[in-house]
Amino acid sequence: MKLGLESIRDRVSVRSYDGEPLGASEAEALRSAFGEAAPGPFGGRPRFLLLAGDSAGLGQGRIGTYGQIRGAAAYIVGAIARSPHAMEDFGYALEGIILRATELGLGTCWLGGLFARSAAARALGVGPTELIPACSPVGRAATRPGFQDRLIRAGAASRTRKEPRTLFYETGDGGGWCNAEPEGRIRELVEAVRVAPSASNRQPWRLLHEGLASRLHLFLD
């Protein structure tokens, strides 16, 4: 799946939707993205399903969002077989789908804890060796976000991002980590990481550039 930096920059979490169903072409494009998103970087192949907002008990907040999601046209739900890197592969694939939705002009929102996995499991026919790490509503954003949406955005500082120098490091002469401003192609990659979604917008990732080997090492802070 080829995605540009523009869609990465444009993506925001949307919790209030206009309630209108997806068009046939939009639904078809999303289902195509399901196939294009796999495999993940570690070889896992998550599977995804697009459910209408009122399907399988997943609509109108019944997905277990406690009122955080309103008016979503549909939900993207998925499962993956348990493996040492299943979560990474699932996250990689779902973010690719979310970015494709962004290209289509649709809103999304990562849901990792506040949804009914049992309802999603029934819809997916999940087996005993599979996980459902997350899901996302999808649809057109409401013209005016609801009060709760604005409150959550403010609390999570949704538009605030750390400076590149706090996320990116170069290997020093003595092998230590030195803060540096990324340059060239590396700058674009770091920017993509910098604006990516994270739980409560904590941005826990750090990148170490091993210049001589031209490698980027990813760490959690």
C-alpha atoms as an extended CHARMM CRD file, in Angstrom:
* protein
*
       221  EXT
         1         1  MET       CA              0.0000000000        0.0000000000        0.0000000000  PROA      1               0.0000000000
         2         2  LYS       CA              1.5050000000        3.3240000000       -1.0910000000  PROA      2               0.0000000000
         3         3  LEU       CA              0.5350000000        6.3090000000        1.0400000000  PROA      3               0.0000000000
         4         4  GLY       CA              1.8790000000        9.8420000000        0.9450000000  PROA      4               0.0000000000
         5         5  LEU       CA              2.9790000000       12.0860000000        3.7660000000  PROA      5               0.0000000000
         6         6  GLU       CA              0.0160000000       14.3760000000        3.0360000000  PROA      6               0.0000000000
         7         7  SER       CA             -2.5180000000       11.8320000000        4.3090000000  PROA      7               0.0000000000
         8         8  ILE       CA             -0.3470000000       11.2100000000        7.3820000000  PROA      8               0.0000000000
         9         9  ARG       CA             -0.3930000000       14.9390000000        8.1440000000  PROA      9               0.0000000000
        10        10  ASP       CA             -4.1280000000       15.2770000000        7.4300000000  PROA      10              0.0000000000
        11        11  ARG       CA             -5.3120000000       12.4250000000        9.6590000000  PROA      11              0.0000000000
        12        12  VAL       CA             -7.0570000000       13.4760000000       12.8740000000  PROA      12              0.0000000000
        13        13  SER       CA             -9.2390000000       11.5420000000       15.2920000000  PROA      13              0.0000000000
        14        14  VAL       CA            -12.9470000000       12.0760000000       14.5680000000  PROA      14              0.0000000000
        15        15  ARG       CA            -15.5650000000       11.1260000000       17.1610000000  PROA      15              0.0000000000
        16        16  SER       CA            -18.6230000000       12.9700000000       15.8220000000  PROA      16              0.0000000000
        17        17  TYR       CA            -19.9980000000       11.9650000000       12.3960000000  PROA      17              0.0000000000
        18        18  ASP       CA            -22.8430000000       13.1790000000       10.2000000000  PROA      18              0.0000000000
        19        19  GLY       CA            -24.6800000000        9.8270000000       10.3260000000  PROA      19              0.0000000000
        20        20  GLU       CA            -24.8220000000        9.4010000000        6.5360000000  PROA      20              0.0000000000
        21        21  PRO       CA            -24.0020000000        5.9230000000        5.1580000000  PROA      21              0.0000000000
        22        22  LEU       CA            -20.8720000000        5.3300000000        3.1090000000  PROA      22              0.0000000000
        23        23  GLY       CA            -21.1940000000        5.4660000000       -0.6470000000  PROA      23              0.0000000000
        24        24  ALA       CA            -20.7150000000        2.2370000000       -2.6050000000  PROA      24              0.0000000000
        25        25  SER       CA            -17.4070000000        3.4560000000       -4.0540000000  PROA      25              0.0000000000
        26        26  GLU       CA            -16.1280000000        4.4440000000       -0.6000000000  PROA      26              0.0000000000
        27        27  ALA       CA            -17.0070000000        1.0530000000        0.8730000000  PROA      27              0.0000000000
        28        28  GLU       CA            -15.3790000000       -0.7100000000       -2.0790000000  PROA      28              0.0000000000
        29        29  ALA       CA            -12.1960000000        1.3530000000       -1.7110000000  PROA      29              0.0000000000
        30        30  LEU       CA            -11.9780000000        0.5090000000        1.9900000000  PROA      30              0.0000000000
        31        31  ARG       CA            -12.4680000000       -3.2030000000        1.3590000000  PROA      31              0.0000000000
        32        32  SER       CA             -9.7100000000       -3.0540000000       -1.2630000000  PROA      32              0.0000000000
        33        33  ALA       CA             -7.4690000000       -1.4330000000        1.3520000000  PROA      33              0.0000000000
        34        34  PHE       CA             -8.1010000000       -4.3830000000        3.6810000000  PROA      34              0.0000000000
        35        35  GLY       CA             -6.3390000000       -6.6790000000        1.2270000000  PROA      35              0.0000000000
        36        36  GLU       CA             -3.5500000000       -4.2200000000        0.4360000000  PROA      36              0.0000000000
        37        37  ALA       CA             -2.6930000000       -3.5950000000        4.1040000000  PROA      37              0.0000000000
        38        38  ALA       CA             -1.3220000000       -7.0950000000        4.7950000000  PROA      38              0.0000000000
        39        39  PRO       CA              1.1050000000       -8.5450000000        5.5350000000  PROA      39              0.0000000000
        40        40  GLY       CA              2.5530000000       -6.4930000000        8.3540000000  PROA      40              0.0000000000
        41        41  PRO       CA              6.2980000000       -5.9140000000        8.7490000000  PROA      41              0.0000000000
        42        42  PHE       CA              6.6640000000       -9.1620000000       10.7420000000  PROA      42              0.0000000000
        43        43  GLY       CA              4.5830000000      -11.2590000000        8.3470000000  PROA      43              0.0000000000
        44        44  GLY       CA              1.2840000000      -11.3170000000       10.2430000000  PROA      44              0.0000000000
        45        45  ARG       CA             -1.8930000000      -11.1460000000        8.1710000000  PROA      45              0.0000000000
        46        46  PRO       CA             -4.7560000000       -9.4750000000       10.0170000000  PROA      46              0.0000000000
        47        47  ARG       CA             -8.2160000000       -9.7150000000        8.4840000000  PROA      47              0.0000000000
        48        48  PHE       CA            -10.7300000000       -6.8870000000        8.5180000000  PROA      48              0.0000000000
        49        49  LEU       CA            -14.4550000000       -6.4020000000        8.0920000000  PROA      49              0.0000000000
        50        50  LEU       CA            -16.4980000000       -3.2840000000        7.3370000000  PROA      50              0.0000000000
        51        51  LEU       CA            -19.7000000000       -3.2290000000        9.3840000000  PROA      51              0.0000000000
        52        52  ALA       CA            -22.5450000000       -0.7770000000        8.8980000000  PROA      52              0.0000000000
        53        53  GLY       CA            -23.1100000000        1.3980000000       11.9480000000  PROA      53              0.0000000000
        54        54  ASP       CA            -26.2430000000       -0.4970000000       12.9570000000  PROA      54              0.0000000000
        55        55  SER       CA            -24.8680000000       -4.0000000000       12.3110000000  PROA      55              0.0000000000
        56        56  ALA       CA            -24.1380000000       -6.6810000000       14.8960000000  PROA      56              0.0000000000
        57        57  GLY       CA            -24.8590000000       -4.3650000000       17.8120000000  PROA      57              0.0000000000
        58        58  LEU       CA            -21.9420000000       -2.1380000000       16.8470000000  PROA      58              0.0000000000
        59        59  GLY       CA            -23.7930000000        1.0420000000       15.9210000000  PROA      59              0.0000000000
        60        60  GLN       CA            -25.0570000000        4.1190000000       17.7320000000  PROA      60              0.0000000000
        61        61  GLY       CA            -22.5900000000        3.7570000000       20.5720000000  PROA      61              0.0000000000
        62        62  ARG       CA            -23.4930000000        0.1150000000       21.2730000000  PROA      62              0.0000000000
        63        63  ILE       CA            -19.9980000000       -0.9190000000       20.3190000000  PROA      63              0.0000000000
        64        64  GLY       CA            -19.1560000000        0.0660000000       23.8870000000  PROA      64              0.0000000000
        65        65  THR       CA            -17.7060000000        3.4980000000       23.2050000000  PROA      65              0.0000000000
        66        66  TYR       CA            -19.5980000000        4.9560000000       26.1710000000  PROA      66              0.0000000000
        67        67  GLY       CA            -20.9780000000        7.7200000000       23.9680000000  PROA      67              0.0000000000
        68        68  GLN       CA            -17.5630000000        8.8130000000       22.6810000000  PROA      68              0.0000000000
        69        69  ILE       CA            -18.4480000000        7.9530000000       19.0630000000  PROA      69              0.0000000000
        70        70  ARG       CA            -21.5950000000        9.4420000000       17.5550000000  PROA      70              0.0000000000
        71        71  GLY       CA            -23.1870000000        8.9680000000       14.1460000000  PROA      71              0.0000000000
        72        72  ALA       CA            -20.5140000000        6.7250000000       12.5870000000  PROA      72              0.0000000000
        73        73  ALA       CA            -21.5530000000        5.2980000000        9.2080000000  PROA      73              0.0000000000
        74        74  ALA       CA            -19.5860000000        2.0900000000        9.7790000000  PROA      74              0.0000000000
        75        75  TYR       CA            -16.8750000000        0.4290000000       11.8020000000  PROA      75              0.0000000000
        76        76  ILE       CA            -13.6410000000       -1.1990000000       10.6800000000  PROA      76              0.0000000000
        77        77  VAL       CA            -13.0570000000       -4.2640000000       12.8640000000  PROA      77              0.0000000000
        78        78  GLY       CA            -10.2580000000       -6.7730000000       12.5510000000  PROA      78              0.0000000000
        79        79  ALA       CA             -8.5520000000       -9.7920000000       14.0650000000  PROA      79              0.0000000000
        80        80  ILE       CA             -5.1320000000      -11.3910000000       13.8710000000  PROA      80              0.0000000000
        81        81  ALA       CA             -3.6440000000      -14.7160000000       14.9520000000  PROA      81              0.0000000000
        82        82  ARG       CA             -1.6280000000      -14.5730000000       18.1690000000  PROA      82              0.0000000000
        83        83  SER       CA              2.1120000000      -14.3160000000       17.5630000000  PROA      83              0.0000000000
        84        84  PRO       CA              5.1100000000      -12.5180000000       19.1230000000  PROA      84              0.0000000000
        85        85  HSD       CA              4.5550000000       -9.4650000000       16.8710000000  PROA      85              0.0000000000
        86        86  ALA       CA              0.8210000000       -9.6970000000       16.2270000000  PROA      86              0.0000000000
        87        87  MET       CA              0.1140000000       -6.2810000000       17.7650000000  PROA      87              0.0000000000
        88        88  GLU       CA              2.7140000000       -4.5530000000       15.5930000000  PROA      88              0.0000000000
        89        89  ASP       CA              1.4250000000       -6.1970000000       12.4210000000  PROA      89              0.0000000000
        90        90  PHE       CA             -2.1800000000       -5.3710000000       13.2570000000  PROA      90              0.0000000000
        91        91  GLY       CA             -1.3430000000       -1.7500000000       14.0900000000  PROA      91              0.0000000000
        92        92  TYR       CA              0.6490000000       -1.3330000000       10.8980000000  PROA      92              0.0000000000
        93        93  ALA       CA             -2.2050000000       -2.7090000000        8.7860000000  PROA      93              0.0000000000
        94        94  LEU       CA             -5.0100000000       -0.7780000000       10.4760000000  PROA      94              0.0000000000
        95        95  GLU       CA             -3.0940000000        2.4960000000       10.2710000000  PROA      95              0.0000000000
        96        96  GLY       CA             -2.6450000000        1.9210000000        6.5480000000  PROA      96              0.0000000000
        97        97  ILE       CA             -6.4060000000        1.4440000000        6.1920000000  PROA      97              0.0000000000
        98        98  ILE       CA             -7.0620000000        4.5510000000        8.2760000000  PROA      98              0.0000000000
        99        99  LEU       CA             -4.7410000000        6.5860000000        6.0610000000  PROA      99              0.0000000000
       100       100  ARG       CA             -6.5440000000        5.3060000000        2.9660000000  PROA      100             0.0000000000
       101       101  ALA       CA             -9.8170000000        6.4340000000        4.5640000000  PROA      101             0.0000000000
       102       102  THR       CA             -8.2010000000        9.8450000000        5.1080000000  PROA      102             0.0000000000
       103       103  GLU       CA             -7.3690000000       10.0060000000        1.3910000000  PROA      103             0.0000000000
       104       104  LEU       CA            -11.0560000000        9.3320000000        0.6970000000  PROA      104             0.0000000000
       105       105  GLY       CA            -12.0560000000       12.2970000000        2.8720000000  PROA      105             0.0000000000
       106       106  LEU       CA            -13.4020000000       10.0660000000        5.6480000000  PROA      106             0.0000000000
       107       107  GLY       CA            -12.8740000000       10.4300000000        9.3780000000  PROA      107             0.0000000000
       108       108  THR       CA            -11.6530000000        7.6730000000       11.6880000000  PROA      108             0.0000000000
       109       109  CYS       CA            -10.6180000000        7.1950000000       15.3020000000  PROA      109             0.0000000000
       110       110  TRP       CA             -8.4770000000        4.4940000000       16.8830000000  PROA      110             0.0000000000
       111       111  LEU       CA            -10.3800000000        2.5740000000       19.5930000000  PROA      111             0.0000000000
       112       112  GLY       CA             -8.1970000000        0.2700000000       21.6480000000  PROA      112             0.0000000000
       113       113  GLY       CA            -10.1180000000       -0.1400000000       24.8800000000  PROA      113             0.0000000000
       114       114  LEU       CA            -13.5750000000        1.4120000000       24.6650000000  PROA      114             0.0000000000
       115       115  PHE       CA            -15.4860000000       -1.0000000000       22.4570000000  PROA      115             0.0000000000
       116       116  ALA       CA            -17.2960000000       -4.3190000000       22.8200000000  PROA      116             0.0000000000
       117       117  ARG       CA            -14.8560000000       -6.9580000000       21.6080000000  PROA      117             0.0000000000
       118       118  SER       CA            -17.4990000000       -9.6360000000       22.0540000000  PROA      118             0.0000000000
       119       119  ALA       CA            -19.7300000000       -8.0070000000       19.4250000000  PROA      119             0.0000000000
       120       120  ALA       CA            -16.7780000000       -7.5960000000       17.0620000000  PROA      120             0.0000000000
       121       121  ALA       CA            -15.7480000000      -11.2240000000       17.6630000000  PROA      121             0.0000000000
       122       122  ARG       CA            -19.2060000000      -12.4620000000       16.7000000000  PROA      122             0.0000000000
       123       123  ALA       CA            -19.2000000000      -10.4320000000       13.4910000000  PROA      123             0.0000000000
       124       124  LEU       CA            -15.6990000000      -11.6290000000       12.5620000000  PROA      124             0.0000000000
       125       125  GLY       CA            -16.1720000000      -15.2340000000       13.6400000000  PROA      125             0.0000000000
       126       126  VAL       CA            -13.0110000000      -14.9930000000       15.7280000000  PROA      126             0.0000000000
       127       127  GLY       CA            -11.2450000000      -18.2420000000       16.5830000000  PROA      127             0.0000000000
       128       128  PRO       CA             -9.6240000000      -19.1470000000       19.9280000000  PROA      128             0.0000000000
       129       129  THR       CA             -6.1250000000      -18.2450000000       18.6830000000  PROA      129             0.0000000000
       130       130  GLU       CA             -7.0300000000      -14.7550000000       17.4240000000  PROA      130             0.0000000000
       131       131  LEU       CA             -6.8940000000      -11.2680000000       18.9430000000  PROA      131             0.0000000000
       132       132  ILE       CA             -8.9900000000       -8.1460000000       18.3130000000  PROA      132             0.0000000000
       133       133  PRO       CA             -6.5500000000       -5.3830000000       19.3080000000  PROA      133             0.0000000000
       134       134  ALA       CA             -8.5070000000       -2.3370000000       18.0580000000  PROA      134             0.0000000000
       135       135  CYS       CA            -11.1550000000       -1.0050000000       15.7060000000  PROA      135             0.0000000000
       136       136  SER       CA            -12.1760000000        2.3060000000       14.1600000000  PROA      136             0.0000000000
       137       137  PRO       CA            -15.3970000000        4.0700000000       13.2580000000  PROA      137             0.0000000000
       138       138  VAL       CA            -15.4190000000        5.5010000000        9.7540000000  PROA      138             0.0000000000
       139       139  GLY       CA            -17.5900000000        8.0970000000        8.0580000000  PROA      139             0.0000000000
       140       140  ARG       CA            -17.8290000000       11.7720000000        7.2170000000  PROA      140             0.0000000000
       141       141  ALA       CA            -17.0760000000       14.1100000000       10.0820000000  PROA      141             0.0000000000
       142       142  ALA       CA            -19.9210000000       16.1560000000       11.5160000000  PROA      142             0.0000000000
       143       143  THR       CA            -19.9160000000       19.8080000000       10.4900000000  PROA      143             0.0000000000
       144       144  ARG       CA            -19.6390000000       20.7980000000       14.1300000000  PROA      144             0.0000000000
       145       145  PRO       CA            -17.8900000000       18.3620000000       16.4930000000  PROA      145             0.0000000000
       146       146  GLY       CA            -19.8360000000       17.5310000000       19.6510000000  PROA      146             0.0000000000
       147       147  PHE       CA            -18.8960000000       18.9110000000       23.0520000000  PROA      147             0.0000000000
       148       148  GLN       CA            -17.3980000000       15.6120000000       24.1900000000  PROA      148             0.0000000000
       149       149  ASP       CA            -15.3100000000       15.4090000000       21.0320000000  PROA      149             0.0000000000
       150       150  ARG       CA            -13.9060000000       18.8930000000       21.6720000000  PROA      150             0.0000000000
       151       151  LEU       CA            -13.3040000000       18.0500000000       25.3200000000  PROA      151             0.0000000000
       152       152  ILE       CA            -11.3560000000       14.8750000000       24.5020000000  PROA      152             0.0000000000
       153       153  ARG       CA             -9.3070000000       16.6810000000       21.8610000000  PROA      153             0.0000000000
       154       154  ALA       CA             -8.3880000000       19.3940000000       24.3280000000  PROA      154             0.0000000000
       155       155  GLY       CA             -7.5290000000       16.9070000000       27.0770000000  PROA      155             0.0000000000
       156       156  ALA       CA             -5.3140000000       14.8600000000       24.7730000000  PROA      156             0.0000000000
       157       157  ALA       CA             -3.7070000000       17.9550000000       23.2140000000  PROA      157             0.0000000000
       158       158  SER       CA             -4.5530000000       16.3640000000       19.8640000000  PROA      158             0.0000000000
       159       159  ARG       CA             -2.8560000000       19.0000000000       17.7180000000  PROA      159             0.0000000000
       160       160  THR       CA              0.2400000000       19.2230000000       19.9090000000  PROA      160             0.0000000000
       161       161  ARG       CA              3.3490000000       17.3070000000       18.8520000000  PROA      161             0.0000000000
       162       162  LYS       CA              6.8440000000       17.0510000000       20.2860000000  PROA      162             0.0000000000
       163       163  GLU       CA              9.6940000000       18.7400000000       18.4520000000  PROA      163             0.0000000000
       164       164  PRO       CA             11.7940000000       16.4760000000       16.1880000000  PROA      164             0.0000000000
       165       165  ARG       CA             14.8550000000       16.9470000000       18.4120000000  PROA      165             0.0000000000
       166       166  THR       CA             13.0510000000       15.2790000000       21.3120000000  PROA      166             0.0000000000
       167       167  LEU       CA             12.2420000000       12.1970000000       19.2140000000  PROA      167             0.0000000000
       168       168  PHE       CA             15.2720000000       11.8340000000       16.9240000000  PROA      168             0.0000000000
       169       169  TYR       CA             18.8560000000       10.9970000000       17.8920000000  PROA      169             0.0000000000
       170       170  GLU       CA             22.1150000000       10.3950000000       16.0410000000  PROA      170             0.0000000000
       171       171  THR       CA             24.8420000000        8.0030000000       17.1710000000  PROA      171             0.0000000000
       172       172  GLY       CA             27.6860000000       10.0450000000       18.5930000000  PROA      172             0.0000000000
       173       173  ASP       CA             31.4370000000        9.6180000000       18.1540000000  PROA      173             0.0000000000
       174       174  GLY       CA             31.5870000000        7.6170000000       21.3460000000  PROA      174             0.0000000000
       175       175  GLY       CA             28.5260000000        5.5660000000       20.4990000000  PROA      175             0.0000000000
       176       176  GLY       CA             26.2160000000        7.7040000000       22.6390000000  PROA      176             0.0000000000
       177       177  TRP       CA             22.9390000000        9.2940000000       21.5740000000  PROA      177             0.0000000000
       178       178  CYS       CA             23.0810000000       12.9290000000       20.4480000000  PROA      178             0.0000000000
       179       179  ASN       CA             20.0190000000       15.0540000000       19.7630000000  PROA      179             0.0000000000
       180       180  ALA       CA             20.0350000000       16.3070000000       16.1970000000  PROA      180             0.0000000000
       181       181  GLU       CA             17.7220000000       17.7830000000       13.5960000000  PROA      181             0.0000000000
       182       182  PRO       CA             17.0410000000       15.1480000000       10.9130000000  PROA      182             0.0000000000
       183       183  GLU       CA             18.1040000000       15.9610000000        7.3640000000  PROA      183             0.0000000000
       184       184  GLY       CA             17.1650000000       14.8800000000        3.8620000000  PROA      184             0.0000000000
       185       185  ARG       CA             14.9770000000       11.8100000000        3.4000000000  PROA      185             0.0000000000
       186       186  ILE       CA             15.3010000000       11.0260000000        7.1210000000  PROA      186             0.0000000000
       187       187  ARG       CA             13.5100000000       14.2980000000        7.9240000000  PROA      187             0.0000000000
       188       188  GLU       CA             10.3900000000       13.1390000000        6.0560000000  PROA      188             0.0000000000
       189       189  LEU       CA             10.3930000000        9.7740000000        7.8240000000  PROA      189             0.0000000000
       190       190  VAL       CA             10.7700000000       11.3720000000       11.2540000000  PROA      190             0.0000000000
       191       191  GLU       CA              7.9550000000       13.8120000000       10.4500000000  PROA      191             0.0000000000
       192       192  ALA       CA              5.6740000000       10.8870000000        9.5650000000  PROA      192             0.0000000000
       193       193  VAL       CA              6.4300000000        9.3120000000       12.9540000000  PROA      193             0.0000000000
       194       194  ARG       CA              6.0910000000       12.6260000000       14.7610000000  PROA      194             0.0000000000
       195       195  VAL       CA              2.5090000000       13.2680000000       13.6350000000  PROA      195             0.0000000000
       196       196  ALA       CA              1.3340000000        9.6520000000       14.0520000000  PROA      196             0.0000000000
       197       197  PRO       CA             -1.4290000000        8.7780000000       16.5430000000  PROA      197             0.0000000000
       198       198  SER       CA             -0.6070000000        7.3760000000       19.9760000000  PROA      198             0.0000000000
       199       199  ALA       CA             -2.5460000000        6.6080000000       23.1450000000  PROA      199             0.0000000000
       200       200  SER       CA             -3.3880000000        9.9160000000       24.8620000000  PROA      200             0.0000000000
       201       201  ASN       CA             -0.9680000000       11.5100000000       22.3740000000  PROA      201             0.0000000000
       202       202  ARG       CA              2.0390000000       10.4720000000       24.4930000000  PROA      202             0.0000000000
       203       203  GLN       CA              4.3540000000        9.8820000000       21.4840000000  PROA      203             0.0000000000
       204       204  PRO       CA              6.3810000000        7.1720000000       23.2570000000  PROA      204             0.0000000000
       205       205  TRP       CA              8.6300000000        6.3930000000       20.2880000000  PROA      205             0.0000000000
       206       206  ARG       CA             12.2710000000        7.3940000000       19.7850000000  PROA      206             0.0000000000
       207       207  LEU       CA             14.3480000000        7.0320000000       16.6280000000  PROA      207             0.0000000000
       208       208  LEU       CA             18.0960000000        6.4460000000       16.6230000000  PROA      208             0.0000000000
       209       209  HSD       CA             19.8650000000        7.0620000000       13.3120000000  PROA      209             0.0000000000
       210       210  GLU       CA             22.9500000000        4.9280000000       12.7870000000  PROA      210             0.0000000000
       211       211  GLY       CA             24.5390000000        7.1170000000       10.1630000000  PROA      211             0.0000000000
       212       212  LEU       CA             27.3750000000        4.9200000000        8.8770000000  PROA      212             0.0000000000
       213       213  ALA       CA             25.0160000000        1.9870000000        8.3760000000  PROA      213             0.0000000000
       214       214  SER       CA             22.1640000000        4.2480000000        7.2470000000  PROA      214             0.0000000000
       215       215  ARG       CA             19.7160000000        2.5730000000        9.6180000000  PROA      215             0.0000000000
       216       216  LEU       CA             16.9060000000        3.8540000000       11.7950000000  PROA      216             0.0000000000
       217       217  HSD       CA             16.3350000000        1.9920000000       15.0720000000  PROA      217             0.0000000000
       218       218  LEU       CA             12.9150000000        2.3380000000       16.7150000000  PROA      218             0.0000000000
       219       219  PHE       CA             12.6170000000        2.4250000000       20.5150000000  PROA      219             0.0000000000
       220       220  LEU       CA              9.8660000000        2.9560000000       23.0650000000  PROA      220             0.0000000000
       221       221  ASP       CA             10.6070000000        5.5620000000       25.7380000000  PROA      221             0.0000000000
